[in-house]
Amino acid sequence: MFKQLLLWTLGTFIMLQAIQIKIPEPPKNINPAKEIQLPKEMMSTFKTSCYDCHSYQTKMPWYGHIFPMSLEVKSHIKEGRSAVNFQEWGNYDETKKQKIYKGIAKTINFQMPMPMYLSIHKEAKLTQKQRNKIKSWAKNHIKEEY
Ligand code: HEC
């Protein structure tokens, strides 16, 4: 009885793995010149804290492939990249860039990086000083006419 239940559970778990979200394939040729240009220190902060969801350089954790975590992880990457991909920066027009500067100034204190992500990725945590720096960088780029 117990063995049957175990097999059934295992079988279900394996079948559920078929439920997957597809992240669009990154382009074959990523143009490095299109990447956002930031002061060195801030660039490394972005790479540690934002690039998993906002670039093609995602470091996929092992559980990112396993249902049900995969749904959460992959949808964040998919939606994150479509909201802003810092490796596509040079392809954005000024309207889109302005939206992102405003978005950064607005989200950097609480929403970004996503709190759930931070609970697992301690290395991505930002100090208040780093948040302030990013916020004032973003604010400096905001143009009122947009
Ligand atoms: C775990 C994934 C993840 C990480 C890490 C992450 N983001 Fe996001 N980000 C998302 C998702 C998903 C969205 C789109 C949904 C939303 O707006 O909540 C988003 C949206 C945004 C937006 C648009 C928000 C708006 O309201 O206009 C900005 C700007 C942004 N992120 C900046 C950042 C910055 C800067 C970092 C690093 C300091 C960061 N994100 C780290 C997942 C992430």
mmCIF file with all atom_site columns, N, CA, C and O and ligand atoms in Angstrom, residues 45-46 49-54 75-77 79-80 83-84 86 99-100 102-104 106-108 112-114 117 126 134, ligand 1:
data_model
loop_
_atom_site.group_PDB
_atom_site.id
_atom_site.type_symbol
_atom_site.label_atom_id
_atom_site.label_alt_id
_atom_site.label_comp_id
_atom_site.label_asym_id
_atom_site.label_entity_id
_atom_site.label_seq_id
_atom_site.pdbx_PDB_ins_code
_atom_site.Cartn_x
_atom_site.Cartn_y
_atom_site.Cartn_z
_atom_site.occupancy
_atom_site.B_iso_or_equiv
_atom_site.pdbx_formal_charge
_atom_site.auth_seq_id
_atom_site.auth_comp_id
_atom_site.auth_asym_id
_atom_site.auth_atom_id
_atom_site.pdbx_PDB_model_num
ATOM   1   N  N   . THR A 1 45  ? 27.124 45.975 -9.277  1.00 0.00 ? 45  THR A N   1
ATOM   2   C  CA  . THR A 1 45  ? 25.900 45.799 -8.483  1.00 0.00 ? 45  THR A CA  1
ATOM   3   C  C   . THR A 1 45  ? 24.765 45.279 -9.366  1.00 0.00 ? 45  THR A C   1
ATOM   4   O  O   . THR A 1 45  ? 24.063 44.339 -9.004  1.00 0.00 ? 45  THR A O   1
ATOM   5   N  N   . PHE A 1 46  ? 24.597 45.869 -10.515 1.00 0.00 ? 46  PHE A N   1
ATOM   6   C  CA  . PHE A 1 46  ? 23.534 45.427 -11.426 1.00 0.00 ? 46  PHE A CA  1
ATOM   7   C  C   . PHE A 1 46  ? 23.746 43.971 -11.828 1.00 0.00 ? 46  PHE A C   1
ATOM   8   O  O   . PHE A 1 46  ? 22.804 43.199 -11.894 1.00 0.00 ? 46  PHE A O   1
ATOM   9   N  N   . SER A 1 49  ? 22.827 41.826 -8.825  1.00 0.00 ? 49  SER A N   1
ATOM   10  C  CA  . SER A 1 49  ? 21.480 41.928 -8.258  1.00 0.00 ? 49  SER A CA  1
ATOM   11  C  C   . SER A 1 49  ? 20.349 41.981 -9.280  1.00 0.00 ? 49  SER A C   1
ATOM   12  O  O   . SER A 1 49  ? 19.202 41.774 -8.908  1.00 0.00 ? 49  SER A O   1
ATOM   13  N  N   . CYS A 1 50  ? 20.644 42.284 -10.505 1.00 0.00 ? 50  CYS A N   1
ATOM   14  C  CA  . CYS A 1 50  ? 19.559 42.463 -11.478 1.00 0.00 ? 50  CYS A CA  1
ATOM   15  C  C   . CYS A 1 50  ? 19.673 41.538 -12.689 1.00 0.00 ? 50  CYS A C   1
ATOM   16  O  O   . CYS A 1 50  ? 18.664 41.247 -13.334 1.00 0.00 ? 50  CYS A O   1
ATOM   17  N  N   . TYR A 1 51  ? 20.884 41.125 -13.019 1.00 0.00 ? 51  TYR A N   1
ATOM   18  C  CA  . TYR A 1 51  ? 21.104 40.442 -14.298 1.00 0.00 ? 51  TYR A CA  1
ATOM   19  C  C   . TYR A 1 51  ? 20.448 39.079 -14.426 1.00 0.00 ? 51  TYR A C   1
ATOM   20  O  O   . TYR A 1 51  ? 20.199 38.625 -15.540 1.00 0.00 ? 51  TYR A O   1
ATOM   21  N  N   . ASP A 1 52  ? 20.153 38.418 -13.300 1.00 0.00 ? 52  ASP A N   1
ATOM   22  C  CA  . ASP A 1 52  ? 19.481 37.124 -13.411 1.00 0.00 ? 52  ASP A CA  1
ATOM   23  C  C   . ASP A 1 52  ? 18.132 37.259 -14.119 1.00 0.00 ? 52  ASP A C   1
ATOM   24  O  O   . ASP A 1 52  ? 17.711 36.341 -14.821 1.00 0.00 ? 52  ASP A O   1
ATOM   25  N  N   . CYS A 1 53  ? 17.468 38.384 -13.921 1.00 0.00 ? 53  CYS A N   1
ATOM   26  C  CA  . CYS A 1 53  ? 16.147 38.578 -14.542 1.00 0.00 ? 53  CYS A CA  1
ATOM   27  C  C   . CYS A 1 53  ? 16.136 39.650 -15.628 1.00 0.00 ? 53  CYS A C   1
ATOM   28  O  O   . CYS A 1 53  ? 15.192 39.718 -16.400 1.00 0.00 ? 53  CYS A O   1
ATOM   29  N  N   . HIS A 1 54  ? 17.147 40.496 -15.643 1.00 0.00 ? 54  HIS A N   1
ATOM   30  C  CA  . HIS A 1 54  ? 17.108 41.620 -16.590 1.00 0.00 ? 54  HIS A CA  1
ATOM   31  C  C   . HIS A 1 54  ? 18.261 41.607 -17.580 1.00 0.00 ? 54  HIS A C   1
ATOM   32  O  O   . HIS A 1 54  ? 18.796 42.660 -17.945 1.00 0.00 ? 54  HIS A O   1
ATOM   33  N  N   . SER A 1 75  ? 8.958  32.488 -15.030 1.00 0.00 ? 75  SER A N   1
ATOM   34  C  CA  . SER A 1 75  ? 8.092  33.622 -15.377 1.00 0.00 ? 75  SER A CA  1
ATOM   35  C  C   . SER A 1 75  ? 8.760  34.934 -14.946 1.00 0.00 ? 75  SER A C   1
ATOM   36  O  O   . SER A 1 75  ? 8.629  35.947 -15.627 1.00 0.00 ? 75  SER A O   1
ATOM   37  N  N   . HIS A 1 76  ? 9.521  34.905 -13.851 1.00 0.00 ? 76  HIS A N   1
ATOM   38  C  CA  . HIS A 1 76  ? 10.238 36.126 -13.453 1.00 0.00 ? 76  HIS A CA  1
ATOM   39  C  C   . HIS A 1 76  ? 11.284 36.510 -14.488 1.00 0.00 ? 76  HIS A C   1
ATOM   40  O  O   . HIS A 1 76  ? 11.461 37.686 -14.802 1.00 0.00 ? 76  HIS A O   1
ATOM   41  N  N   . ILE A 1 77  ? 11.975 35.507 -15.009 1.00 0.00 ? 77  ILE A N   1
ATOM   42  C  CA  . ILE A 1 77  ? 13.010 35.793 -16.003 1.00 0.00 ? 77  ILE A CA  1
ATOM   43  C  C   . ILE A 1 77  ? 12.364 36.334 -17.286 1.00 0.00 ? 77  ILE A C   1
ATOM   44  O  O   . ILE A 1 77  ? 12.792 37.340 -17.838 1.00 0.00 ? 77  ILE A O   1
ATOM   45  N  N   . GLU A 1 79  ? 9.326  37.737 -17.717 1.00 0.00 ? 79  GLU A N   1
ATOM   46  C  CA  . GLU A 1 79  ? 8.735  39.065 -17.540 1.00 0.00 ? 79  GLU A CA  1
ATOM   47  C  C   . GLU A 1 79  ? 9.783  40.116 -17.217 1.00 0.00 ? 79  GLU A C   1
ATOM   48  O  O   . GLU A 1 79  ? 9.683  41.260 -17.647 1.00 0.00 ? 79  GLU A O   1
ATOM   49  N  N   . GLY A 1 80  ? 10.785 39.709 -16.459 1.00 0.00 ? 80  GLY A N   1
ATOM   50  C  CA  . GLY A 1 80  ? 11.869 40.633 -16.125 1.00 0.00 ? 80  GLY A CA  1
ATOM   51  C  C   . GLY A 1 80  ? 12.578 41.110 -17.382 1.00 0.00 ? 80  GLY A C   1
ATOM   52  O  O   . GLY A 1 80  ? 12.750 42.309 -17.591 1.00 0.00 ? 80  GLY A O   1
ATOM   53  N  N   . ALA A 1 83  ? 10.414 43.472 -19.324 1.00 0.00 ? 83  ALA A N   1
ATOM   54  C  CA  . ALA A 1 83  ? 10.294 44.806 -18.708 1.00 0.00 ? 83  ALA A CA  1
ATOM   55  C  C   . ALA A 1 83  ? 11.544 45.631 -19.010 1.00 0.00 ? 83  ALA A C   1
ATOM   56  O  O   . ALA A 1 83  ? 11.458 46.772 -19.459 1.00 0.00 ? 83  ALA A O   1
ATOM   57  N  N   . VAL A 1 84  ? 12.697 45.067 -18.748 1.00 0.00 ? 84  VAL A N   1
ATOM   58  C  CA  . VAL A 1 84  ? 13.955 45.710 -19.126 1.00 0.00 ? 84  VAL A CA  1
ATOM   59  C  C   . VAL A 1 84  ? 15.078 44.682 -19.201 1.00 0.00 ? 84  VAL A C   1
ATOM   60  O  O   . VAL A 1 84  ? 15.257 43.883 -18.297 1.00 0.00 ? 84  VAL A O   1
ATOM   61  N  N   . PHE A 1 86  ? 18.999 44.831 -19.692 1.00 0.00 ? 86  PHE A N   1
ATOM   62  C  CA  . PHE A 1 86  ? 20.097 45.798 -19.722 1.00 0.00 ? 86  PHE A CA  1
ATOM   63  C  C   . PHE A 1 86  ? 21.104 45.512 -20.840 1.00 0.00 ? 86  PHE A C   1
ATOM   64  O  O   . PHE A 1 86  ? 21.920 46.367 -21.152 1.00 0.00 ? 86  PHE A O   1
ATOM   65  N  N   . LYS A 1 99  ? 10.978 55.552 -19.073 1.00 0.00 ? 99  LYS A N   1
ATOM   66  C  CA  . LYS A 1 99  ? 10.058 54.739 -18.284 1.00 0.00 ? 99  LYS A CA  1
ATOM   67  C  C   . LYS A 1 99  ? 10.859 53.876 -17.295 1.00 0.00 ? 99  LYS A C   1
ATOM   68  O  O   . LYS A 1 99  ? 10.459 53.684 -16.147 1.00 0.00 ? 99  LYS A O   1
ATOM   69  N  N   . ILE A 1 100 ? 11.989 53.386 -17.759 1.00 0.00 ? 100 ILE A N   1
ATOM   70  C  CA  . ILE A 1 100 ? 12.798 52.520 -16.910 1.00 0.00 ? 100 ILE A CA  1
ATOM   71  C  C   . ILE A 1 100 ? 13.504 53.317 -15.802 1.00 0.00 ? 100 ILE A C   1
ATOM   72  O  O   . ILE A 1 100 ? 13.538 52.884 -14.655 1.00 0.00 ? 100 ILE A O   1
ATOM   73  N  N   . LYS A 1 102 ? 12.431 55.948 -14.424 1.00 0.00 ? 102 LYS A N   1
ATOM   74  C  CA  . LYS A 1 102 ? 11.376 56.219 -13.439 1.00 0.00 ? 102 LYS A CA  1
ATOM   75  C  C   . LYS A 1 102 ? 11.042 54.957 -12.658 1.00 0.00 ? 102 LYS A C   1
ATOM   76  O  O   . LYS A 1 102 ? 10.855 54.993 -11.444 1.00 0.00 ? 102 LYS A O   1
ATOM   77  N  N   . GLY A 1 103 ? 10.987 53.851 -13.378 1.00 0.00 ? 103 GLY A N   1
ATOM   78  C  CA  . GLY A 1 103 ? 10.695 52.569 -12.740 1.00 0.00 ? 103 GLY A CA  1
ATOM   79  C  C   . GLY A 1 103 ? 11.759 52.220 -11.711 1.00 0.00 ? 103 GLY A C   1
ATOM   80  O  O   . GLY A 1 103 ? 11.450 51.754 -10.613 1.00 0.00 ? 103 GLY A O   1
ATOM   81  N  N   . ILE A 1 104 ? 13.016 52.455 -12.030 1.00 0.00 ? 104 ILE A N   1
ATOM   82  C  CA  . ILE A 1 104 ? 14.101 52.144 -11.096 1.00 0.00 ? 104 ILE A CA  1
ATOM   83  C  C   . ILE A 1 104 ? 13.985 53.030 -9.854  1.00 0.00 ? 104 ILE A C   1
ATOM   84  O  O   . ILE A 1 104 ? 14.029 52.540 -8.726  1.00 0.00 ? 104 ILE A O   1
ATOM   85  N  N   . LYS A 1 106 ? 11.491 54.323 -8.647  1.00 0.00 ? 106 LYS A N   1
ATOM   86  C  CA  . LYS A 1 106 ? 10.298 53.955 -7.882  1.00 0.00 ? 106 LYS A CA  1
ATOM   87  C  C   . LYS A 1 106 ? 10.453 52.616 -7.159  1.00 0.00 ? 106 LYS A C   1
ATOM   88  O  O   . LYS A 1 106 ? 9.960  52.431 -6.050  1.00 0.00 ? 106 LYS A O   1
ATOM   89  N  N   . THR A 1 107 ? 11.125 51.657 -7.803  1.00 0.00 ? 107 THR A N   1
ATOM   90  C  CA  . THR A 1 107 ? 11.109 50.285 -7.271  1.00 0.00 ? 107 THR A CA  1
ATOM   91  C  C   . THR A 1 107 ? 12.339 49.905 -6.447  1.00 0.00 ? 107 THR A C   1
ATOM   92  O  O   . THR A 1 107 ? 12.315 48.900 -5.742  1.00 0.00 ? 107 THR A O   1
ATOM   93  N  N   . ILE A 1 108 ? 13.402 50.705 -6.539  1.00 0.00 ? 108 ILE A N   1
ATOM   94  C  CA  . ILE A 1 108 ? 14.684 50.251 -5.981  1.00 0.00 ? 108 ILE A CA  1
ATOM   95  C  C   . ILE A 1 108 ? 14.668 50.081 -4.462  1.00 0.00 ? 108 ILE A C   1
ATOM   96  O  O   . ILE A 1 108 ? 15.415 49.283 -3.914  1.00 0.00 ? 108 ILE A O   1
ATOM   97  N  N   . MET A 1 112 ? 12.491 45.988 -6.104  1.00 0.00 ? 112 MET A N   1
ATOM   98  C  CA  . MET A 1 112 ? 13.566 45.420 -6.904  1.00 0.00 ? 112 MET A CA  1
ATOM   99  C  C   . MET A 1 112 ? 14.878 45.448 -6.149  1.00 0.00 ? 112 MET A C   1
ATOM   100 O  O   . MET A 1 112 ? 15.204 46.480 -5.577  1.00 0.00 ? 112 MET A O   1
ATOM   101 N  N   . PRO A 1 113 ? 15.672 44.391 -6.182  1.00 0.00 ? 113 PRO A N   1
ATOM   102 C  CA  . PRO A 1 113 ? 15.335 43.066 -6.692  1.00 0.00 ? 113 PRO A CA  1
ATOM   103 C  C   . PRO A 1 113 ? 14.146 42.482 -5.928  1.00 0.00 ? 113 PRO A C   1
ATOM   104 O  O   . PRO A 1 113 ? 13.912 42.860 -4.784  1.00 0.00 ? 113 PRO A O   1
ATOM   105 N  N   . MET A 1 114 ? 13.445 41.554 -6.547  1.00 0.00 ? 114 MET A N   1
ATOM   106 C  CA  . MET A 1 114 ? 12.244 41.004 -5.933  1.00 0.00 ? 114 MET A CA  1
ATOM   107 C  C   . MET A 1 114 ? 12.559 40.388 -4.566  1.00 0.00 ? 114 MET A C   1
ATOM   108 O  O   . MET A 1 114 ? 13.503 39.622 -4.438  1.00 0.00 ? 114 MET A O   1
ATOM   109 N  N   . TYR A 1 117 ? 13.220 36.697 -4.297  1.00 0.00 ? 117 TYR A N   1
ATOM   110 C  CA  . TYR A 1 117 ? 14.531 36.351 -4.860  1.00 0.00 ? 117 TYR A CA  1
ATOM   111 C  C   . TYR A 1 117 ? 15.620 36.621 -3.819  1.00 0.00 ? 117 TYR A C   1
ATOM   112 O  O   . TYR A 1 117 ? 16.524 35.807 -3.615  1.00 0.00 ? 117 TYR A O   1
ATOM   113 N  N   . LEU A 1 126 ? 20.946 44.549 -1.499  1.00 0.00 ? 126 LEU A N   1
ATOM   114 C  CA  . LEU A 1 126 ? 21.578 45.846 -1.654  1.00 0.00 ? 126 LEU A CA  1
ATOM   115 C  C   . LEU A 1 126 ? 21.631 46.551 -0.311  1.00 0.00 ? 126 LEU A C   1
ATOM   116 O  O   . LEU A 1 126 ? 20.690 46.453 0.479   1.00 0.00 ? 126 LEU A O   1
ATOM   117 N  N   . ILE A 1 134 ? 21.867 54.120 -6.720  1.00 0.00 ? 134 ILE A N   1
ATOM   118 C  CA  . ILE A 1 134 ? 21.121 53.755 -7.914  1.00 0.00 ? 134 ILE A CA  1
ATOM   119 C  C   . ILE A 1 134 ? 19.946 54.709 -8.113  1.00 0.00 ? 134 ILE A C   1
ATOM   120 O  O   . ILE A 1 134 ? 19.681 55.177 -9.216  1.00 0.00 ? 134 ILE A O   1
HETATM 121 C  C1  . HEC B 2 .   ? 14.026 37.626 -9.577  1.00 0.00 ? 1   HEC B C1  1
HETATM 122 C  C2  . HEC B 2 .   ? 13.932 38.409 -10.753 1.00 0.00 ? 1   HEC B C2  1
HETATM 123 C  C3  . HEC B 2 .   ? 14.244 39.882 -10.711 1.00 0.00 ? 1   HEC B C3  1
HETATM 124 C  C4  . HEC B 2 .   ? 15.358 40.529 -10.230 1.00 0.00 ? 1   HEC B C4  1
HETATM 125 C  C5  . HEC B 2 .   ? 16.563 39.899 -9.561  1.00 0.00 ? 1   HEC B C5  1
HETATM 126 C  C6  . HEC B 2 .   ? 15.176 41.934 -10.504 1.00 0.00 ? 1   HEC B C6  1
HETATM 127 N  N1  . HEC B 2 .   ? 13.990 42.128 -11.151 1.00 0.00 ? 1   HEC B N1  1
HETATM 128 FE FE1 . HEC B 2 .   ? 13.273 43.888 -11.884 1.00 0.00 ? 1   HEC B FE1 1
HETATM 129 N  N2  . HEC B 2 .   ? 11.574 42.949 -12.560 1.00 0.00 ? 1   HEC B N2  1
HETATM 130 C  C7  . HEC B 2 .   ? 11.314 41.601 -12.448 1.00 0.00 ? 1   HEC B C7  1
HETATM 131 C  C8  . HEC B 2 .   ? 10.012 41.316 -13.033 1.00 0.00 ? 1   HEC B C8  1
HETATM 132 C  C9  . HEC B 2 .   ? 9.361  39.945 -13.098 1.00 0.00 ? 1   HEC B C9  1
HETATM 133 C  C10 . HEC B 2 .   ? 9.502  42.533 -13.501 1.00 0.00 ? 1   HEC B C10 1
HETATM 134 C  C11 . HEC B 2 .   ? 8.189  42.784 -14.240 1.00 0.00 ? 1   HEC B C11 1
HETATM 135 C  C12 . HEC B 2 .   ? 7.016  42.695 -13.360 1.00 0.00 ? 1   HEC B C12 1
HETATM 136 C  C13 . HEC B 2 .   ? 6.915  43.831 -12.412 1.00 0.00 ? 1   HEC B C13 1
HETATM 137 O  O1  . HEC B 2 .   ? 6.956  45.003 -12.826 1.00 0.00 ? 1   HEC B O1  1
HETATM 138 O  O2  . HEC B 2 .   ? 6.773  43.553 -11.198 1.00 0.00 ? 1   HEC B O2  1
HETATM 139 C  C14 . HEC B 2 .   ? 10.507 43.545 -13.184 1.00 0.00 ? 1   HEC B C14 1
HETATM 140 C  C15 . HEC B 2 .   ? 10.366 44.888 -13.474 1.00 0.00 ? 1   HEC B C15 1
HETATM 141 C  C16 . HEC B 2 .   ? 11.362 45.830 -13.285 1.00 0.00 ? 1   HEC B C16 1
HETATM 142 C  C17 . HEC B 2 .   ? 11.255 47.222 -13.680 1.00 0.00 ? 1   HEC B C17 1
HETATM 143 C  C18 . HEC B 2 .   ? 10.028 47.874 -14.302 1.00 0.00 ? 1   HEC B C18 1
HETATM 144 C  C19 . HEC B 2 .   ? 9.128  48.244 -13.145 1.00 0.00 ? 1   HEC B C19 1
HETATM 145 C  C20 . HEC B 2 .   ? 8.195  49.371 -13.400 1.00 0.00 ? 1   HEC B C20 1
HETATM 146 O  O3  . HEC B 2 .   ? 7.299  49.511 -12.548 1.00 0.00 ? 1   HEC B O3  1
HETATM 147 O  O4  . HEC B 2 .   ? 8.360  50.092 -14.375 1.00 0.00 ? 1   HEC B O4  1
HETATM 148 C  C21 . HEC B 2 .   ? 12.424 47.825 -13.327 1.00 0.00 ? 1   HEC B C21 1
HETATM 149 C  C22 . HEC B 2 .   ? 12.799 49.270 -13.547 1.00 0.00 ? 1   HEC B C22 1
HETATM 150 C  C23 . HEC B 2 .   ? 13.258 46.814 -12.687 1.00 0.00 ? 1   HEC B C23 1
HETATM 151 N  N3  . HEC B 2 .   ? 12.588 45.618 -12.682 1.00 0.00 ? 1   HEC B N3  1
HETATM 152 C  C24 . HEC B 2 .   ? 14.516 47.061 -12.197 1.00 0.00 ? 1   HEC B C24 1
HETATM 153 C  C25 . HEC B 2 .   ? 15.290 46.126 -11.526 1.00 0.00 ? 1   HEC B C25 1
HETATM 154 C  C26 . HEC B 2 .   ? 16.600 46.418 -10.973 1.00 0.00 ? 1   HEC B C26 1
HETATM 155 C  C27 . HEC B 2 .   ? 17.303 47.763 -11.062 1.00 0.00 ? 1   HEC B C27 1
HETATM 156 C  C28 . HEC B 2 .   ? 17.032 45.267 -10.388 1.00 0.00 ? 1   HEC B C28 1
HETATM 157 C  C29 . HEC B 2 .   ? 18.318 45.067 -9.626  1.00 0.00 ? 1   HEC B C29 1
HETATM 158 C  C30 . HEC B 2 .   ? 18.631 46.016 -8.586  1.00 0.00 ? 1   HEC B C30 1
HETATM 159 C  C31 . HEC B 2 .   ? 16.011 44.255 -10.585 1.00 0.00 ? 1   HEC B C31 1
HETATM 160 N  N4  . HEC B 2 .   ? 14.964 44.816 -11.275 1.00 0.00 ? 1   HEC B N4  1
HETATM 161 C  C32 . HEC B 2 .   ? 16.100 42.928 -10.178 1.00 0.00 ? 1   HEC B C32 1
HETATM 162 C  C33 . HEC B 2 .   ? 12.161 40.655 -11.910 1.00 0.00 ? 1   HEC B C33 1
HETATM 163 C  C34 . HEC B 2 .   ? 13.383 40.908 -11.293 1.00 0.00 ? 1   HEC B C34 1
#
